[in-house]
Amino acid sequence: MSDQVPVLRLEGIVKTFPGVRALDGVSFDVRPGEVHALMGENGAGKSTLMKVLGGIHAPNEGQIFIAEEPVTMTSPMQAKAKGVVFIHQELSLADELTVAENIFLGELPLKSFGRVDWATLYARTDDILKKLNVRFTAKTRVGDLSIANQQMVEIGRALTVSPRAVIFDEPTASLTDAEKVVLFDVIADLQSQGVGIVYISHRMEEVFKMTDRISVLRDGQYRGTLETAETNEDEVTKLMIGRSLDLSRNETEHEFGEVALEVRGLSCGQQFQDVDFAVHKGEVLGFYGLVGAGRTAIAETVFGLRTPSAGTILINGKEERINSPIDALRLGISLVPEDRKDQGLVLGMNCRDNMTLPQVGDLTAGPFVSDGAEIAIFDQYRDKLDIRTPGWRQLVGNLSGGNQQKIVIGKWLSMRPDVLIVDEPTRGIDVGSKSEIHNLIRELAAQGYAVIVISSEMPEVLHVSDRIVAMYSGKVMREFTAQDVTEDNLIQAISGLGDDKAA
Amino acid sequence: MKLTKQSVGTFLAKQGILVAFAVFMIGFALANQRFIDIDNIAGVIRSSAILGVMALGVTFVVIGGNLDLSVGSMMSFSTIVVLDLHDKIGPALAIPAMFGLTLLLGAFIGFLVGYLKLNSLIVTLGMLSAIHGLTLTWSGGKNMDIADKSGTWFSVFGQDRLLGIPMPILIFALLAAILGLVMAKTPFGRKVYAVGGNGQAATFSGIPRARIVFFTYLVSAFCVATAGLLQASRSLGSQNTVGQGMELEVLAAVILGGASLLGGSGTIFKTVIGVLILGFIQNGLLLVGLDFYVQYIVTWAIIILAVWLDVAAKRGSLWSPIA
């Protein structure tokens, strides 16, 4: 197989953003009929690489080859014309249009005077749907389909051309097991036609079942390619996270204080159901699970951003109703949100004003905001968190991801909460800052804060948590202590396999 | 730095408004000496005051991430109402009554945009028309005049001077100073910036977004009422359409001052500058002998130019081949 001309090859791709080297010399190739896994942690550069491939970002260095011909990608449409198609994790379909219209969007077959040739459209759509082995028809409205079927439509789009390479970005993230089987059949079918597949996934068992080779990215760097048949999960994991970053298991045993926050039978519609947990003062409680497992929704409910459909929340042993973030702040709960740029910061504001935003109403001298009080808080948390910025006047948007995240953490820490919830504390930030933030979380617990850490990165959860709640599809599957958790058990619990709570 | 096509483009994108303004000013001054005459300058400021007062309020709305296109027709309403009530209940009661009614309109818009989260462009465009109808209904379509123009103290706001300075300029300056402090120095002002800059982050920070938006429209309505008072006091009589079209001039001034229509940026001080730029350009056009009606075209051109440069500054280039 290895003597075949690769359908797609990347050589020495470098992409830098202000302050970040997002891709640092990435090379890999996809052969015809091969399924090639691309793995790496969040922030490792997978999505940037895809954007470079799709022409959304121009690389600073390096070259893309299609069938060994150098190409310059300028847009996803152009990439598709060259036979490189993307199946995105987030669907980009028009709900109000039919399956056929969505599949041929932008390239509807036409008759004279620009009229749509519906007969041809439906006939060609039917051909594609037959290949996909689905039950819905070309005339079904996309908004009426399940997520899994919408994904099939997305895949159908890729089949309107004869693709050379198809890139799947976390395709199974929202699929049930039965639906996955159909997807895997489609992939096998493409494979048999000599199409090269890039398969981006976090799920080891899928990768080992599906793929021929595995390439690993870490912190924007290409770490190597392994033959799937000749490697194992350990080796891949090591490539993915084996860095100087200390991610040893948290094994410190220490005394906790009283229960700071307890949740009983909490449900929120489809998001999560019947969730129980408690976090003590001085404890770090980790929430681990796949994206969409309901972890963030729980945090948002406790913080008053969602209204629970059932259950109770107890703060320091007292039942409370939390209807808004204002209530949550009053009760001593802070949330460092998942999405730094959309939820955490006002990018056009300076560092100080961002940090003091939740309490600006209290930092007054007469009718005016007290400059001194604000600067005092900023200085205190800049020193405490080692935030590197030329000064408080610097716009937050100009800081690196790690420093931005520290501003967000500082913002919530300066509220002096009893319970600090941190959602994806180190997403998309560099290794050094990661390690600092991990230490900070441990330190906060040692100082008596009750900390909840939500993370999609297993090493991170294992590194910082005293206890770990494993979630799958809106339910708490199992609770582990730092002493009794194993990676295998944890993976099983969040995949919905094996033991549930009862075991 | 080498002067390349690109660096010139970037410079124009960032400082374009000032460059354009400077070119205009120099051109006007060369064309007509009177342009830089002190009386002319004072006259421009004076005639900009009413527009300026309205622009102060709209600055709050725009920084909060919304638009207010109803201010022109709301100003007509305030003017007609205060003139009508002047003869019915006397100026001392007419003024607070007019402020109350105008604030009520502002509260209604604030409720629709803030609490019901309706699109501010549509709401205020609709209110532009609705308030015009309200004004005409109130007046019966007739012009409104104070019966005894020489026997009322009501003219003090529009016609008198204090310390030699015309009252409209004083009131504009005073309001600009107060609102400038509110915007720059108070928790409320900070929250307006946050809501306009990133509404979601503001919500996550425990800032009541709806209430903040609501209050920006109240501020805007208060400014409109003040503008209506100045207008009524100056002329002591008015048509139903006195504020017609001013919403666009106000918006032009705010954008010229550098407030982004996306919200979260701008200052009261810069809006004052924008008001003056607009006033001087319109005055200059008259002085070089262009017809008064040309200013409508120019105002439109200035809005387009300012919006273009605002986008260009963010993008770093004047022109983008892809969306």
PDB file of N, CA, C and O in Angstrom, chain B residues 71-104:
ATOM      1  N   VAL B  71     -35.369  58.885  17.367  1.00  0.00           N
ATOM      2  CA  VAL B  71     -35.127  60.137  18.088  1.00  0.00           C
ATOM      3  C   VAL B  71     -35.641  61.364  17.336  1.00  0.00           C
ATOM      4  O   VAL B  71     -36.099  62.328  17.948  1.00  0.00           O
ATOM      5  N   GLY B  72     -35.574  61.350  15.993  1.00  0.00           N
ATOM      6  CA  GLY B  72     -36.039  62.509  15.233  1.00  0.00           C
ATOM      7  C   GLY B  72     -37.527  62.727  15.431  1.00  0.00           C
ATOM      8  O   GLY B  72     -37.977  63.831  15.782  1.00  0.00           O
ATOM      9  N   SER B  73     -38.281  61.672  15.247  1.00  0.00           N
ATOM     10  CA  SER B  73     -39.722  61.847  15.359  1.00  0.00           C
ATOM     11  C   SER B  73     -40.130  62.029  16.825  1.00  0.00           C
ATOM     12  O   SER B  73     -41.115  62.703  17.126  1.00  0.00           O
ATOM     13  N   MET B  74     -39.335  61.488  17.733  1.00  0.00           N
ATOM     14  CA  MET B  74     -39.623  61.696  19.154  1.00  0.00           C
ATOM     15  C   MET B  74     -39.374  63.161  19.537  1.00  0.00           C
ATOM     16  O   MET B  74     -40.079  63.733  20.375  1.00  0.00           O
ATOM     17  N   MET B  75     -38.360  63.751  18.897  1.00  0.00           N
ATOM     18  CA  MET B  75     -38.076  65.159  19.182  1.00  0.00           C
ATOM     19  C   MET B  75     -39.224  66.052  18.683  1.00  0.00           C
ATOM     20  O   MET B  75     -39.622  67.007  19.367  1.00  0.00           O
ATOM     21  N   SER B  76     -39.774  65.715  17.518  1.00  0.00           N
ATOM     22  CA  SER B  76     -40.956  66.454  17.047  1.00  0.00           C
ATOM     23  C   SER B  76     -42.064  66.348  18.089  1.00  0.00           C
ATOM     24  O   SER B  76     -42.725  67.340  18.419  1.00  0.00           O
ATOM     25  N   PHE B  77     -42.268  65.148  18.592  1.00  0.00           N
ATOM     26  CA  PHE B  77     -43.307  64.919  19.594  1.00  0.00           C
ATOM     27  C   PHE B  77     -43.097  65.814  20.811  1.00  0.00           C
ATOM     28  O   PHE B  77     -44.000  66.525  21.255  1.00  0.00           O
ATOM     29  N   SER B  78     -41.872  65.789  21.350  1.00  0.00           N
ATOM     30  CA  SER B  78     -41.580  66.583  22.544  1.00  0.00           C
ATOM     31  C   SER B  78     -41.842  68.070  22.284  1.00  0.00           C
ATOM     32  O   SER B  78     -42.416  68.767  23.129  1.00  0.00           O
ATOM     33  N   THR B  79     -41.411  68.531  21.136  1.00  0.00           N
ATOM     34  CA  THR B  79     -41.555  69.952  20.810  1.00  0.00           C
ATOM     35  C   THR B  79     -43.029  70.348  20.729  1.00  0.00           C
ATOM     36  O   THR B  79     -43.461  71.327  21.347  1.00  0.00           O
ATOM     37  N   ILE B  80     -43.795  69.559  19.980  1.00  0.00           N
ATOM     38  CA  ILE B  80     -45.219  69.854  19.821  1.00  0.00           C
ATOM     39  C   ILE B  80     -45.941  69.795  21.163  1.00  0.00           C
ATOM     40  O   ILE B  80     -46.744  70.678  21.511  1.00  0.00           O
ATOM     41  N   VAL B  81     -45.635  68.755  21.930  1.00  0.00           N
ATOM     42  CA  VAL B  81     -46.327  68.561  23.208  1.00  0.00           C
ATOM     43  C   VAL B  81     -46.058  69.727  24.162  1.00  0.00           C
ATOM     44  O   VAL B  81     -46.971  70.274  24.787  1.00  0.00           O
ATOM     45  N   VAL B  82     -44.784  70.129  24.252  1.00  0.00           N
ATOM     46  CA  VAL B  82     -44.461  71.174  25.233  1.00  0.00           C
ATOM     47  C   VAL B  82     -45.053  72.519  24.789  1.00  0.00           C
ATOM     48  O   VAL B  82     -45.512  73.321  25.606  1.00  0.00           O
ATOM     49  N   LEU B  83     -45.095  72.749  23.473  1.00  0.00           N
ATOM     50  CA  LEU B  83     -45.693  73.990  22.982  1.00  0.00           C
ATOM     51  C   LEU B  83     -47.199  74.008  23.246  1.00  0.00           C
ATOM     52  O   LEU B  83     -47.770  75.024  23.658  1.00  0.00           O
ATOM     53  N   ASP B  84     -47.830  72.876  22.996  1.00  0.00           N
ATOM     54  CA  ASP B  84     -49.276  72.796  23.197  1.00  0.00           C
ATOM     55  C   ASP B  84     -49.626  72.974  24.673  1.00  0.00           C
ATOM     56  O   ASP B  84     -50.508  73.744  25.038  1.00  0.00           O
ATOM     57  N   LEU B  85     -48.889  72.261  25.526  1.00  0.00           N
ATOM     58  CA  LEU B  85     -49.192  72.316  26.958  1.00  0.00           C
ATOM     59  C   LEU B  85     -48.850  73.687  27.557  1.00  0.00           C
ATOM     60  O   LEU B  85     -49.418  74.085  28.570  1.00  0.00           O
ATOM     61  N   HIS B  86     -47.893  74.366  26.920  1.00  0.00           N
ATOM     62  CA  HIS B  86     -47.482  75.670  27.421  1.00  0.00           C
ATOM     63  C   HIS B  86     -48.704  76.595  27.583  1.00  0.00           C
ATOM     64  O   HIS B  86     -48.876  77.241  28.622  1.00  0.00           O
ATOM     65  N   ASP B  87     -49.537  76.612  26.572  1.00  0.00           N
ATOM     66  CA  ASP B  87     -50.691  77.507  26.645  1.00  0.00           C
ATOM     67  C   ASP B  87     -51.813  76.919  27.483  1.00  0.00           C
ATOM     68  O   ASP B  87     -52.690  77.639  27.951  1.00  0.00           O
ATOM     69  N   LYS B  88     -51.810  75.598  27.678  1.00  0.00           N
ATOM     70  CA  LYS B  88     -52.910  74.970  28.407  1.00  0.00           C
ATOM     71  C   LYS B  88     -52.668  74.929  29.905  1.00  0.00           C
ATOM     72  O   LYS B  88     -53.567  75.172  30.693  1.00  0.00           O
ATOM     73  N   ILE B  89     -51.435  74.547  30.322  1.00  0.00           N
ATOM     74  CA  ILE B  89     -51.193  74.408  31.766  1.00  0.00           C
ATOM     75  C   ILE B  89     -50.029  75.272  32.234  1.00  0.00           C
ATOM     76  O   ILE B  89     -49.593  75.171  33.376  1.00  0.00           O
ATOM     77  N   GLY B  90     -49.472  76.068  31.332  1.00  0.00           N
ATOM     78  CA  GLY B  90     -48.369  76.946  31.729  1.00  0.00           C
ATOM     79  C   GLY B  90     -47.039  76.239  31.609  1.00  0.00           C
ATOM     80  O   GLY B  90     -46.970  75.013  31.739  1.00  0.00           O
ATOM     81  N   PRO B  91     -45.969  76.992  31.344  1.00  0.00           N
ATOM     82  CA  PRO B  91     -44.655  76.384  31.107  1.00  0.00           C
ATOM     83  C   PRO B  91     -44.129  75.568  32.286  1.00  0.00           C
ATOM     84  O   PRO B  91     -43.497  74.542  32.087  1.00  0.00           O
ATOM     85  N   ALA B  92     -44.400  75.994  33.502  1.00  0.00           N
ATOM     86  CA  ALA B  92     -43.830  75.312  34.666  1.00  0.00           C
ATOM     87  C   ALA B  92     -44.333  73.878  34.765  1.00  0.00           C
ATOM     88  O   ALA B  92     -43.610  72.992  35.250  1.00  0.00           O
ATOM     89  N   LEU B  93     -45.542  73.640  34.335  1.00  0.00           N
ATOM     90  CA  LEU B  93     -46.064  72.278  34.351  1.00  0.00           C
ATOM     91  C   LEU B  93     -45.838  71.572  33.012  1.00  0.00           C
ATOM     92  O   LEU B  93     -45.681  70.351  32.959  1.00  0.00           O
ATOM     93  N   ALA B  94     -45.838  72.369  31.930  1.00  0.00           N
ATOM     94  CA  ALA B  94     -45.712  71.778  30.601  1.00  0.00           C
ATOM     95  C   ALA B  94     -44.382  71.056  30.451  1.00  0.00           C
ATOM     96  O   ALA B  94     -44.315  69.966  29.864  1.00  0.00           O
ATOM     97  N   ILE B  95     -43.322  71.649  31.001  1.00  0.00           N
ATOM     98  CA  ILE B  95     -41.985  71.053  30.816  1.00  0.00           C
ATOM     99  C   ILE B  95     -41.894  69.674  31.486  1.00  0.00           C
ATOM    100  O   ILE B  95     -41.567  68.689  30.820  1.00  0.00           O
ATOM    101  N   PRO B  96     -42.194  69.557  32.789  1.00  0.00           N
ATOM    102  CA  PRO B  96     -42.125  68.202  33.378  1.00  0.00           C
ATOM    103  C   PRO B  96     -43.109  67.232  32.737  1.00  0.00           C
ATOM    104  O   PRO B  96     -42.795  66.046  32.592  1.00  0.00           O
ATOM    105  N   ALA B  97     -44.279  67.703  32.321  1.00  0.00           N
ATOM    106  CA  ALA B  97     -45.236  66.797  31.690  1.00  0.00           C
ATOM    107  C   ALA B  97     -44.667  66.252  30.382  1.00  0.00           C
ATOM    108  O   ALA B  97     -44.762  65.059  30.087  1.00  0.00           O
ATOM    109  N   MET B  98     -44.052  67.147  29.607  1.00  0.00           N
ATOM    110  CA  MET B  98     -43.455  66.710  28.343  1.00  0.00           C
ATOM    111  C   MET B  98     -42.318  65.722  28.590  1.00  0.00           C
ATOM    112  O   MET B  98     -42.217  64.703  27.916  1.00  0.00           O
ATOM    113  N   PHE B  99     -41.473  66.005  29.591  1.00  0.00           N
ATOM    114  CA  PHE B  99     -40.390  65.062  29.911  1.00  0.00           C
ATOM    115  C   PHE B  99     -40.970  63.704  30.292  1.00  0.00           C
ATOM    116  O   PHE B  99     -40.480  62.654  29.870  1.00  0.00           O
ATOM    117  N   GLY B 100     -42.039  63.730  31.107  1.00  0.00           N
ATOM    118  CA  GLY B 100     -42.661  62.471  31.537  1.00  0.00           C
ATOM    119  C   GLY B 100     -43.166  61.666  30.351  1.00  0.00           C
ATOM    120  O   GLY B 100     -42.899  60.456  30.247  1.00  0.00           O
ATOM    121  N   LEU B 101     -43.855  62.327  29.436  1.00  0.00           N
ATOM    122  CA  LEU B 101     -44.409  61.610  28.288  1.00  0.00           C
ATOM    123  C   LEU B 101     -43.306  61.060  27.379  1.00  0.00           C
ATOM    124  O   LEU B 101     -43.392  59.942  26.878  1.00  0.00           O
ATOM    125  N   THR B 102     -42.266  61.868  27.176  1.00  0.00           N
ATOM    126  CA  THR B 102     -41.168  61.412  26.316  1.00  0.00           C
ATOM    127  C   THR B 102     -40.448  60.220  26.958  1.00  0.00           C
ATOM    128  O   THR B 102     -40.108  59.245  26.279  1.00  0.00           O
ATOM    129  N   LEU B 103     -40.239  60.294  28.268  1.00  0.00           N
ATOM    130  CA  LEU B 103     -39.594  59.170  28.956  1.00  0.00           C
ATOM    131  C   LEU B 103     -40.440  57.906  28.861  1.00  0.00           C
ATOM    132  O   LEU B 103     -39.921  56.796  28.770  1.00  0.00           O
ATOM    133  N   LEU B 104     -41.755  58.098  28.861  1.00  0.00           N
ATOM    134  CA  LEU B 104     -42.653  56.958  28.720  1.00  0.00           C
ATOM    135  C   LEU B 104     -42.428  56.262  27.375  1.00  0.00           C
ATOM    136  O   LEU B 104     -42.388  55.030  27.293  1.00  0.00           O
TER     137      LEU B 104
END
